[in-house]
Tab-separated table of C-alpha atoms and ligand atoms in Angstrom:
chain	number	residue	atom	x	y	z
A	3	UNK	CA	226.891	156.340	62.832
A	4	UNK	CA	225.974	154.396	59.389
A	5	UNK	CA	228.294	151.578	60.161
A	6	UNK	CA	226.336	151.080	63.534
A	7	UNK	CA	222.959	151.176	61.872
A	8	UNK	CA	224.042	148.640	59.288
A	9	UNK	CA	225.553	146.522	62.009
A	10	UNK	CA	222.253	146.733	64.167
A	11	UNK	CA	220.296	145.980	61.129
A	12	UNK	CA	222.719	143.052	60.281
A	13	UNK	CA	222.395	141.652	63.811
A	14	UNK	CA	218.441	141.915	63.656
A	15	UNK	CA	218.280	140.227	60.461
A	16	UNK	CA	220.747	137.530	61.782
A	17	UNK	CA	218.619	137.182	65.025
A	18	UNK	CA	215.446	136.601	62.959
A	19	UNK	CA	217.142	134.386	60.474
A	20	UNK	CA	218.354	132.090	63.416
A	21	UNK	CA	214.904	132.280	65.382
A	22	UNK	CA	213.097	131.327	61.993
A	23	UNK	CA	215.634	128.588	60.969
A	24	UNK	CA	215.572	127.159	64.501
A	25	UNK	CA	211.841	127.218	64.736
A	26	UNK	CA	211.489	125.517	61.335
A	27	UNK	CA	213.947	122.896	62.325
A	28	UNK	CA	212.170	122.106	65.480
A	29	UNK	CA	208.775	121.913	63.837
A	30	UNK	CA	210.148	119.748	61.019
A	31	UNK	CA	211.620	117.094	63.565
A	32	UNK	CA	208.187	117.368	65.369
A	33	UNK	CA	206.422	116.781	62.006
A	34	UNK	CA	208.794	113.869	61.583
A	35	UNK	CA	208.151	112.407	64.909
A	36	UNK	CA	204.314	111.990	63.870
A	37	UNK	CA	205.195	109.601	61.283
A	38	UNK	CA	203.024	111.284	58.975
A	39	UNK	CA	203.944	112.789	55.478
A	40	UNK	CA	204.591	116.581	56.006
A	41	UNK	CA	204.937	119.576	54.032
A	42	UNK	CA	207.398	122.650	54.735
A	43	UNK	CA	206.128	126.149	53.928
A	44	UNK	CA	208.692	129.270	55.000
A	45	UNK	CA	205.852	131.201	56.862
A	46	UNK	CA	202.919	130.496	58.732
A	47	UNK	CA	200.209	130.782	56.159
A	48	UNK	CA	197.277	131.479	58.835
A	49	UNK	CA	198.903	134.161	60.318
A	50	UNK	CA	196.799	137.602	59.812
A	51	UNK	CA	199.855	139.750	58.724
A	52	UNK	CA	201.356	136.851	56.360
A	53	UNK	CA	197.664	136.504	54.950
A	54	UNK	CA	197.791	140.095	53.978
A	55	UNK	CA	201.394	140.142	52.543
A	56	UNK	CA	201.098	136.644	50.764
A	57	UNK	CA	201.243	138.553	47.368
A	58	UNK	CA	204.814	139.247	48.282
A	59	UNK	CA	206.215	136.116	49.867
A	60	UNK	CA	204.372	133.660	47.948
A	61	UNK	CA	206.015	134.517	44.579
A	62	UNK	CA	209.426	134.778	46.312
A	63	UNK	CA	208.881	131.609	47.793
A	64	UNK	CA	208.100	129.880	44.379
A	65	UNK	CA	210.860	131.795	42.714
A	66	UNK	CA	213.714	130.488	45.088
A	67	UNK	CA	212.554	126.928	45.810
A	68	UNK	CA	212.271	124.160	43.573
A	69	UNK	CA	208.778	123.329	42.181
A	70	UNK	CA	208.420	119.963	43.598
A	71	UNK	CA	208.706	121.482	47.189
A	72	UNK	CA	205.694	123.881	46.775
A	73	UNK	CA	203.619	122.672	43.983
A	74	UNK	CA	200.944	120.703	46.117
A	75	UNK	CA	201.255	122.624	49.423
A	76	UNK	CA	200.758	126.319	47.912
A	77	UNK	CA	197.083	125.614	47.471
A	78	UNK	CA	196.543	125.540	51.223
A	79	UNK	CA	198.501	128.705	51.669
A	80	UNK	CA	195.867	130.727	49.923
A	81	UNK	CA	192.948	132.675	51.723
A	82	UNK	CA	189.640	130.778	51.573
A	83	UNK	CA	191.174	128.071	49.645
A	84	UNK	CA	188.503	125.513	50.953
A	85	UNK	CA	186.046	127.248	48.838
A	86	UNK	CA	188.524	127.553	45.921
A	87	UNK	CA	190.211	124.095	46.007
A	88	UNK	CA	187.681	122.235	47.730
A	89	UNK	CA	188.961	118.556	48.094
A	90	UNK	CA	191.629	118.977	45.473
A	91	UNK	CA	194.614	119.238	48.044
A	92	UNK	CA	193.555	116.212	50.151
A	93	UNK	CA	193.236	114.528	46.709
A	94	UNK	CA	197.016	115.554	46.152
A	95	UNK	CA	198.587	115.403	49.498
A	96	UNK	CA	196.392	112.633	51.351
A	97	UNK	CA	193.668	112.918	54.237
A	98	UNK	CA	196.099	114.727	56.617
A	99	UNK	CA	197.883	117.605	55.497
A	100	UNK	CA	200.588	118.305	58.061
A	101	UNK	CA	202.530	121.692	57.629
A	102	UNK	CA	205.525	122.811	59.210
A	103	UNK	CA	206.467	126.403	59.409
A	104	UNK	CA	208.768	128.263	61.485
A	105	UNK	CA	206.299	129.338	63.892
A	106	UNK	CA	203.500	126.753	63.557
A	107	UNK	CA	202.841	123.202	63.112
A	108	UNK	CA	199.377	122.786	61.521
A	109	UNK	CA	197.320	119.968	60.356
A	110	UNK	CA	194.438	120.300	58.041
A	111	UNK	CA	192.233	117.041	57.885
A	112	UNK	CA	189.218	115.571	55.719
A	113	UNK	CA	189.134	112.468	58.028
A	114	UNK	CA	185.501	112.411	59.516
A	115	UNK	CA	186.485	110.206	62.300
A	116	UNK	CA	189.365	112.314	63.525
A	117	UNK	CA	187.489	115.359	63.056
A	118	UNK	CA	185.031	113.857	65.443
A	119	UNK	CA	187.615	113.070	67.858
A	120	UNK	CA	189.222	116.476	67.772
A	121	UNK	CA	186.007	118.168	68.159
A	122	UNK	CA	184.500	116.192	71.016
A	123	UNK	CA	187.642	116.005	73.222
A	124	UNK	CA	187.340	119.403	74.262
A	125	UNK	CA	189.965	119.424	77.005
A	126	UNK	CA	192.470	117.752	74.470
A	127	UNK	CA	191.790	120.186	71.766
A	128	UNK	CA	191.121	123.706	72.982
A	129	UNK	CA	189.989	126.556	70.672
A	130	UNK	CA	193.008	128.722	69.898
A	131	UNK	CA	190.952	131.742	71.175
A	132	UNK	CA	193.110	134.294	69.458
A	133	UNK	CA	191.716	133.373	66.286
A	134	UNK	CA	188.018	134.339	67.637
A	135	UNK	CA	188.915	137.967	68.191
A	136	UNK	CA	186.691	139.325	65.310
A	137	UNK	CA	183.591	137.631	67.195
A	138	UNK	CA	184.330	139.195	70.474
A	139	UNK	CA	183.864	142.800	69.243
A	140	UNK	CA	181.112	143.439	71.532
A	141	UNK	CA	181.851	141.363	74.513
A	142	UNK	CA	183.367	137.795	75.180
A	143	UNK	CA	180.887	135.014	74.507
A	144	UNK	CA	180.136	131.314	74.231
A	145	UNK	CA	182.212	131.329	70.913
A	146	UNK	CA	185.450	133.112	71.928
A	147	UNK	CA	185.684	131.483	75.232
A	148	UNK	CA	187.163	128.058	76.423
A	149	UNK	CA	187.475	126.161	79.737
A	150	UNK	CA	185.683	127.095	82.679
A	151	UNK	CA	184.306	130.601	81.421
A	152	UNK	CA	183.002	128.673	78.173
A	153	UNK	CA	181.055	126.455	80.411
A	154	UNK	CA	179.463	129.209	82.252
A	155	UNK	CA	178.227	130.807	78.810
A	156	UNK	CA	177.187	127.477	77.892
A	157	UNK	CA	175.048	127.052	80.714
A	158	UNK	CA	173.207	130.097	80.302
A	159	UNK	CA	172.730	129.752	76.590
A	160	UNK	CA	171.975	126.095	75.953
A	161	UNK	CA	168.709	125.937	77.594
A	162	UNK	CA	167.137	127.915	74.725
A	163	UNK	CA	168.102	125.324	72.003
A	164	UNK	CA	165.431	122.281	72.091
A	165	UNK	CA	162.905	120.440	69.946
A	166	UNK	CA	160.048	122.646	71.379
A	167	UNK	CA	161.755	125.703	70.020
A	168	UNK	CA	162.518	123.935	66.689
A	169	UNK	CA	158.741	123.831	66.300
A	170	UNK	CA	158.389	127.534	66.839
A	171	UNK	CA	161.422	128.174	64.224
A	172	UNK	CA	159.272	126.158	61.867
A	173	UNK	CA	156.165	128.212	62.191
A	174	UNK	CA	158.071	131.553	62.378
A	175	UNK	CA	160.019	130.363	58.917
A	176	UNK	CA	156.408	129.670	57.365
A	177	UNK	CA	155.226	133.171	58.371
A	178	UNK	CA	158.630	135.047	57.189
A	179	UNK	CA	158.714	133.008	53.748
A	180	UNK	CA	155.349	133.996	53.053
A	181	UNK	CA	156.052	137.552	53.837
A	182	UNK	CA	159.137	137.314	51.553
A	183	UNK	CA	157.132	135.846	48.694
A	184	UNK	CA	154.315	138.373	48.894
A	185	UNK	CA	157.277	141.135	48.930
A	186	UNK	CA	158.608	139.504	45.760
A	187	UNK	CA	155.076	139.328	44.209
A	188	UNK	CA	154.732	143.133	44.967
A	189	UNK	CA	158.012	144.417	43.786
A	190	UNK	CA	159.196	142.050	41.098
A	191	UNK	CA	156.662	143.124	38.339
A	192	UNK	CA	158.497	141.239	35.424
A	193	UNK	CA	159.364	137.962	37.474
A	194	UNK	CA	163.224	138.052	37.241
A	195	UNK	CA	165.501	138.193	40.113
A	196	UNK	CA	169.330	139.342	40.022
A	197	UNK	CA	170.032	138.152	43.183
A	198	UNK	CA	168.341	136.646	46.480
A	199	UNK	CA	171.424	137.223	48.695
A	200	UNK	CA	169.958	140.273	50.598
A	201	UNK	CA	166.473	138.525	50.986
A	202	UNK	CA	167.722	135.089	52.225
A	203	UNK	CA	169.591	137.380	54.672
A	204	UNK	CA	166.601	139.311	55.940
A	205	UNK	CA	164.532	136.077	56.034
A	206	UNK	CA	167.067	134.180	58.455
A	207	UNK	CA	167.442	137.570	60.574
A	208	UNK	CA	163.827	138.022	60.793
A	209	UNK	CA	163.137	134.429	61.976
A	210	UNK	CA	166.109	134.492	64.545
A	211	UNK	CA	164.773	137.923	65.796
A	212	UNK	CA	161.465	136.722	66.526
A	213	UNK	CA	162.032	133.219	67.730
A	214	UNK	CA	165.454	134.099	69.785
A	215	UNK	CA	164.582	137.559	70.940
A	216	UNK	CA	160.935	138.398	70.631
A	217	UNK	CA	161.359	141.045	68.132
A	218	UNK	CA	158.948	140.925	65.100
A	219	UNK	CA	160.415	142.245	62.006
A	220	UNK	CA	158.403	142.384	58.655
A	221	UNK	CA	158.975	142.772	55.043
A	222	UNK	CA	158.813	146.193	53.321
A	223	UNK	CA	155.423	147.150	52.797
A	224	UNK	CA	154.084	144.550	55.088
A	225	UNK	CA	151.828	146.026	57.782
A	226	UNK	CA	153.005	145.578	61.482
A	227	UNK	CA	150.955	143.050	63.423
A	228	UNK	CA	147.631	144.459	64.985
A	229	UNK	CA	148.919	144.086	68.562
A	230	UNK	CA	152.224	145.605	67.962
A	231	UNK	CA	154.019	147.250	70.802
A	232	UNK	CA	156.194	150.180	71.228
A	233	UNK	CA	159.393	147.783	71.036
A	234	UNK	CA	158.085	145.986	67.905
A	235	UNK	CA	157.338	149.403	66.262
A	236	UNK	CA	161.235	150.378	67.060
A	237	UNK	CA	162.798	147.318	65.961
A	238	UNK	CA	160.600	146.651	62.819
A	239	UNK	CA	160.561	150.247	61.711
A	240	UNK	CA	161.805	151.121	58.161
A	241	UNK	CA	162.793	154.662	59.403
A	242	UNK	CA	165.601	155.019	62.229
A	243	UNK	CA	163.999	155.489	65.417
A	244	UNK	CA	164.916	158.606	67.566
A	245	UNK	CA	168.648	158.699	68.583
A	246	UNK	CA	169.435	156.198	65.530
A	247	UNK	CA	170.508	156.897	62.176
A	248	UNK	CA	170.138	153.332	60.940
A	249	UNK	CA	167.219	150.823	61.306
A	250	UNK	CA	167.885	147.797	63.555
A	251	UNK	CA	168.004	145.428	60.432
A	252	UNK	CA	170.415	147.901	58.610
A	253	UNK	CA	172.689	148.136	61.628
A	254	UNK	CA	173.068	144.313	61.684
A	255	UNK	CA	173.659	144.030	57.931
A	256	UNK	CA	176.197	147.089	58.136
A	257	UNK	CA	178.135	145.130	60.865
A	258	UNK	CA	178.192	141.955	58.900
A	259	UNK	CA	179.195	143.868	55.639
A	260	UNK	CA	181.994	145.564	57.752
A	261	UNK	CA	183.458	143.016	60.057
A	262	UNK	CA	187.091	143.065	58.617
A	263	UNK	CA	187.380	147.117	58.577
A	264	UNK	CA	185.920	146.943	61.887
A	265	UNK	CA	188.320	144.384	63.335
A	266	UNK	CA	191.453	145.407	61.555
A	267	UNK	CA	191.273	149.573	61.656
A	268	UNK	CA	192.598	150.922	64.896
A	269	UNK	CA	190.002	153.198	66.282
A	270	UNK	CA	192.045	156.540	65.732
A	271	UNK	CA	192.067	155.592	62.000
A	272	UNK	CA	188.183	154.558	61.813
A	273	UNK	CA	187.199	157.801	63.531
A	274	UNK	CA	189.513	160.328	61.648
A	275	UNK	CA	189.922	158.822	58.043
A	276	UNK	CA	187.222	160.323	55.889
A	277	UNK	CA	186.706	157.041	53.925
A	278	UNK	CA	183.393	155.981	53.147
A	279	UNK	CA	183.689	152.261	54.272
A	280	UNK	CA	185.120	153.541	57.570
A	281	UNK	CA	182.041	155.979	57.855
A	282	UNK	CA	179.810	153.212	57.291
A	283	UNK	CA	181.311	150.564	59.512
A	284	UNK	CA	181.327	152.771	62.511
A	285	UNK	CA	177.890	154.179	61.984
A	286	UNK	CA	176.412	150.478	61.803
A	287	UNK	CA	178.678	149.696	65.111
A	288	UNK	CA	177.602	152.733	66.834
A	289	UNK	CA	173.764	152.122	66.026
A	290	UNK	CA	173.944	148.432	66.838
A	291	UNK	CA	175.663	149.082	70.228
A	292	UNK	CA	172.920	151.513	71.240
A	293	UNK	CA	170.121	149.100	70.178
A	294	UNK	CA	171.517	146.517	72.169
A	295	UNK	CA	172.190	148.859	75.342
A	296	UNK	CA	168.542	149.912	75.154
A	297	UNK	CA	167.369	146.206	74.636
A	298	UNK	CA	169.262	145.189	77.582
A	299	UNK	CA	167.801	147.835	79.819
A	300	UNK	CA	164.326	146.932	78.442
A	301	UNK	CA	165.015	143.357	79.128
A	302	UNK	CA	166.231	143.704	82.608
A	303	UNK	CA	162.901	145.492	83.247
A	304	UNK	CA	160.995	142.552	81.526
A	305	UNK	CA	162.854	140.018	83.655
A	306	UNK	CA	162.326	141.893	86.931
A	307	UNK	CA	158.542	142.130	86.227
A	308	UNK	CA	158.382	138.431	85.421
A	309	UNK	CA	157.683	138.955	81.811
A	310	UNK	CA	159.012	136.219	79.288
A	311	UNK	CA	159.277	136.379	75.700
A	312	UNK	CA	157.944	133.657	73.372
A	313	UNK	CA	160.271	130.766	72.360
A	314	UNK	CA	164.071	130.711	73.093
A	315	UNK	CA	163.972	134.041	74.683
A	316	UNK	CA	167.912	134.304	74.647
A	317	UNK	CA	168.158	137.699	75.872
A	318	UNK	CA	165.926	136.997	78.759
A	319	UNK	CA	167.805	134.068	79.880
A	320	UNK	CA	171.167	135.922	79.490
A	321	UNK	CA	169.850	138.992	81.660
A	322	UNK	CA	168.097	136.621	84.348
A	323	UNK	CA	171.536	135.285	84.949
A	324	UNK	CA	172.847	138.701	86.258
A	325	UNK	CA	169.653	140.709	87.375
A	326	UNK	CA	167.220	138.154	88.644
A	327	UNK	CA	166.887	137.832	92.600
A	328	UNK	CA	168.782	140.826	93.128
A	329	UNK	CA	171.506	138.875	94.421
A	330	UNK	CA	174.094	137.544	91.773
A	331	UNK	CA	171.166	136.295	89.780
A	332	UNK	CA	170.064	132.853	88.715
A	333	UNK	CA	172.377	129.785	89.773
A	334	UNK	CA	174.944	132.230	91.034
A	335	UNK	CA	176.301	133.014	87.346
A	336	UNK	CA	176.951	136.725	86.658
A	337	UNK	CA	177.725	137.777	83.255
A	338	UNK	CA	178.957	141.198	82.670
A	339	UNK	CA	176.553	143.523	80.519
A	340	UNK	CA	179.453	143.209	77.806
A	341	UNK	CA	179.235	139.548	77.849
A	342	UNK	CA	175.145	139.634	77.725
A	343	UNK	CA	175.695	141.813	74.681
A	344	UNK	CA	178.375	139.585	73.207
A	345	UNK	CA	176.363	136.598	73.361
A	346	UNK	CA	173.355	138.069	71.944
A	347	UNK	CA	175.355	139.256	69.139
A	348	UNK	CA	176.491	135.808	68.568
A	349	UNK	CA	173.145	134.292	68.635
A	350	UNK	CA	172.124	137.119	66.055
A	351	UNK	CA	175.041	136.376	63.884
A	352	UNK	CA	175.404	133.021	64.148
A	353	UNK	CA	171.784	132.317	64.238
A	354	UNK	CA	171.180	134.012	60.728
A	355	UNK	CA	174.240	134.215	58.396
A	356	UNK	CA	175.088	130.785	57.757
A	357	UNK	CA	171.723	129.570	57.388
A	358	UNK	CA	171.073	132.564	55.059
A	359	UNK	CA	173.988	131.542	53.025
A	360	UNK	CA	172.770	127.881	52.968
A	361	UNK	CA	169.449	129.161	51.641
A	362	UNK	CA	171.124	131.280	49.309
A	363	UNK	CA	173.348	128.741	47.772
A	364	UNK	CA	170.776	126.064	47.287
A	365	UNK	CA	168.519	128.391	45.458
A	366	UNK	CA	171.506	129.126	43.153
A	367	UNK	CA	172.041	125.325	42.759
A	368	UNK	CA	168.345	124.832	42.083
A	369	UNK	CA	167.874	127.502	39.551
A	370	UNK	CA	171.039	125.730	37.847
A	371	UNK	CA	169.235	122.179	37.936
A	372	UNK	CA	165.571	122.311	36.892
A	373	UNK	CA	165.514	118.508	37.100
A	374	UNK	CA	166.405	118.691	40.794
A	375	UNK	CA	163.783	121.580	41.203
A	376	UNK	CA	161.333	119.494	39.904
A	377	UNK	CA	161.726	116.502	42.027
A	378	UNK	CA	161.910	118.787	44.964
A	379	UNK	CA	158.528	120.279	44.329
A	380	UNK	CA	157.349	116.685	43.825
A	381	UNK	CA	158.383	115.717	47.276
A	382	UNK	CA	156.929	118.922	48.700
A	383	UNK	CA	153.569	118.117	47.088
A	384	UNK	CA	153.732	114.664	48.558
A	385	UNK	CA	154.655	115.364	52.013
A	386	UNK	CA	152.716	118.561	52.451
A	387	UNK	CA	150.028	118.152	49.903
A	388	UNK	CA	149.571	120.163	46.803
A	389	UNK	CA	147.229	122.767	47.835
A	390	UNK	CA	147.315	122.705	51.726
A	391	UNK	CA	147.538	125.950	53.631
A	392	UNK	CA	150.993	126.373	55.041
A	393	UNK	CA	149.344	127.628	58.416
A	394	UNK	CA	148.395	123.983	58.921
A	395	UNK	CA	152.002	122.232	58.546
A	396	UNK	CA	152.777	120.530	61.611
A	397	UNK	CA	156.367	120.379	62.449
A	398	UNK	CA	156.201	117.163	64.520
A	399	UNK	CA	154.317	115.110	61.915
A	400	UNK	CA	156.521	116.186	58.963
A	401	UNK	CA	159.813	116.767	60.019
A	402	UNK	CA	161.504	113.331	59.704
A	403	UNK	CA	159.708	112.821	55.944
A	404	UNK	CA	160.943	116.141	55.107
A	405	UNK	CA	164.519	115.536	56.275
A	406	UNK	CA	164.471	112.069	54.223
A	407	UNK	CA	163.466	113.934	51.100
A	408	UNK	CA	164.613	115.952	48.495
A	409	UNK	CA	164.475	118.887	51.030
A	410	UNK	CA	166.790	117.202	53.510
A	411	UNK	CA	168.902	116.100	50.335
A	412	UNK	CA	169.447	119.541	48.853
A	413	UNK	CA	170.077	120.887	52.475
A	414	UNK	CA	172.785	118.138	53.101
A	415	UNK	CA	174.443	118.522	49.652
A	416	UNK	CA	174.725	122.306	49.947
A	417	UNK	CA	176.155	121.898	53.112
A	418	UNK	CA	178.835	119.414	51.896
A	419	UNK	CA	179.654	121.257	48.686
A	420	UNK	CA	179.665	124.968	49.885
A	421	UNK	CA	179.833	124.700	53.587
A	422	UNK	CA	178.963	128.176	55.312
A	423	UNK	CA	181.773	127.445	58.062
A	424	UNK	CA	184.856	126.153	56.554
A	425	UNK	CA	187.192	125.935	59.582
A	426	UNK	CA	186.938	125.042	63.131
A	427	UNK	CA	190.537	125.810	64.389
A	428	UNK	CA	191.700	123.923	67.518
A	429	UNK	CA	195.011	123.577	69.132
A	430	UNK	CA	197.039	121.155	71.246
A	431	UNK	CA	198.250	122.389	74.692
A	432	UNK	CA	201.809	123.323	74.405
A	433	UNK	CA	203.152	120.843	76.906
A	434	UNK	CA	201.047	117.807	75.863
A	435	UNK	CA	201.150	115.752	72.679
A	436	UNK	CA	197.790	114.044	71.989
A	437	UNK	CA	197.467	110.877	70.362
A	438	UNK	CA	194.505	109.687	68.234
A	439	UNK	CA	193.561	106.046	67.411
A	440	UNK	CA	192.654	107.068	63.738
A	441	UNK	CA	194.854	106.743	61.924
A	442	UNK	CA	197.760	106.596	64.262
A	443	UNK	CA	197.735	110.238	64.615
A	444	UNK	CA	199.682	112.503	66.832
A	445	UNK	CA	199.269	116.220	66.679
A	446	UNK	CA	202.573	117.465	68.067
A	447	UNK	CA	203.486	120.812	69.494
A	448	UNK	CA	206.248	122.545	70.479
A	449	UNK	CA	207.110	124.650	73.489
A	450	UNK	CA	205.417	127.957	73.313
A	451	UNK	CA	204.091	127.357	69.487
A	452	UNK	CA	200.892	125.740	69.349
A	453	UNK	CA	200.166	122.800	66.799
A	454	UNK	CA	197.193	123.739	65.140
A	455	UNK	CA	194.577	121.070	64.103
A	456	UNK	CA	191.990	122.769	61.457
B	511	NAG	C1	163.337	142.912	34.861
B	511	NAG	O1	163.482	144.283	35.772
B	511	NAG	C2	164.860	144.460	36.307
B	511	NAG	C3	164.789	145.467	37.214
B	511	NAG	O2	163.615	146.353	37.012
B	511	NAG	C4	165.512	144.711	35.028
B	511	NAG	O3	166.770	145.292	35.275
B	511	NAG	C5	165.513	143.530	33.950
B	511	NAG	O4	166.091	143.787	32.903
B	511	NAG	C6	164.139	143.467	33.570
B	511	NAG	N1	163.836	142.181	32.757
B	511	NAG	C7	163.115	141.779	31.898
B	511	NAG	C8	163.219	140.510	31.031
B	511	NAG	O5	162.580	142.670	31.427
B	512	NAG	C1	196.962	139.292	64.667
B	512	NAG	O1	196.926	138.075	65.438
B	512	NAG	C2	197.890	138.164	66.578
B	512	NAG	C3	197.778	136.939	67.402
B	512	NAG	O2	197.752	135.909	66.537
B	512	NAG	C4	197.002	139.174	67.473
B	512	NAG	O3	197.517	139.513	68.619
B	512	NAG	C5	196.753	140.582	66.897
B	512	NAG	O4	195.786	141.305	67.467
B	512	NAG	C6	196.084	140.222	65.631
B	512	NAG	N1	196.167	141.509	64.655
B	512	NAG	C7	194.821	141.913	64.320
B	512	NAG	C8	194.975	143.247	63.603
B	512	NAG	O5	193.870	141.304	64.301
B	513	NAG	C1	170.423	114.536	55.575
B	513	NAG	O1	171.241	114.493	56.936
B	513	NAG	C2	170.662	114.194	57.859
B	513	NAG	C3	171.600	114.369	59.398
B	513	NAG	O2	172.558	113.596	58.962
B	513	NAG	C4	170.022	112.810	57.802
B	513	NAG	O3	169.291	112.627	59.058
B	513	NAG	C5	169.076	112.839	56.711
B	513	NAG	O4	168.582	111.420	56.658
B	513	NAG	C6	169.768	113.385	55.289
B	513	NAG	N1	168.800	113.462	54.338
B	513	NAG	C7	169.031	112.804	53.244
B	513	NAG	C8	167.900	112.845	52.120
B	513	NAG	O5	170.213	112.234	52.906
């Protein structure tokens, strides 16, 4: 009995060793065929499981293999290395870091022209949609799909993004920033701040909620608009409305905070293990789901009545595709309810989290650079006038001078140094190698394993 278990275990280990050895051998051969310098790592470093166990395999690898084989490449096996190491690995290993592992051949690139090619040649470099799972929690959407399905999602969502709506975003941003500074003046009696992280999140969420979804959110202590309707009262309320245990803003920030546990924890564990983080994650998700189901039903009625929200009216366009005309919606496209809610989630999330982080990071940088802060103030005074009323600022008139001033420079520099999105994963199709004119690049692939240009 014992001996047959040993035998089976031995056979399994041998099979694994063979599979890994063979895969590594094949990916090294492919890496060689590109003509680019390449690095070898023993395990696919971006796999979700190996990421979690990197504290085990990284030290073993470093112990068993001479230093010169890992000292550079180990930097890009760490989680979020882009934040920690920034350009350093590229400075050490070159503009393109090609990595061969047993299961994946992967390229990190810092070459702007090549990045442009990879991101614009959609058919040649599709998204590895399996890496986007976290964003399809509520339903598939424009970010998590590819090919014909992606084109359908894009057709529905893209008309909302235009210059006319940018002007509206500008106006809403002014109103909300005034709400935020009033709130600060009311609450920060001694004039010191410990963090602005939460407030920049609320600022950006309030802007997208209004411009994108017609939901007018306000700051604590700020009165609701005089013409507030029942819907405004429900979503802006600082007390959870009936059937809810969290406010709308709380449900969104709760999901953002608990994205990882929500994605990684099997529902059996999430529902039954009495840990605070699971309880909070579940509560946020249930509340958000309920808000979105109610919002969808309300919007279907609006659309059937012919009502339209201000601005981008994202939910309105999504709903119109499936519920208008009573016969398969606008332009024959039919999104499922889950896809409508999935896209709304992406627009809420993508519409505020990244922007909020850039505002947060810029404020930190400005706080640490008083000279830059003074130059910023000078430019603002020159462009908008030192004592002008923000209500009179005009987007079309001012936008290009703002973009060319310290305002634009700070935004650009923050995006460069602390990008809110660090990776745009792309892959090549299994059977077709891709060539690139710049710099004679070839992202190779193997039979079932995808080369991955990141
Ligand atoms: C300002 O108020 C905060 C919170 O009330 C407190 O923690 C901080 O120590 C105060 N700072 C000063 C300079 O009094
Ligand atoms: C890990 O990734 C694989 C494929 O890349 C996926 O099938 C699996 O569901 C992921 N696991 C979790 C917990 O996300
Ligand atoms: C910031 O970047 C934008 C877009 O590339 C550009 O139009 C603008 O001129 C830049 N601003 C500054 C001050 O460099």
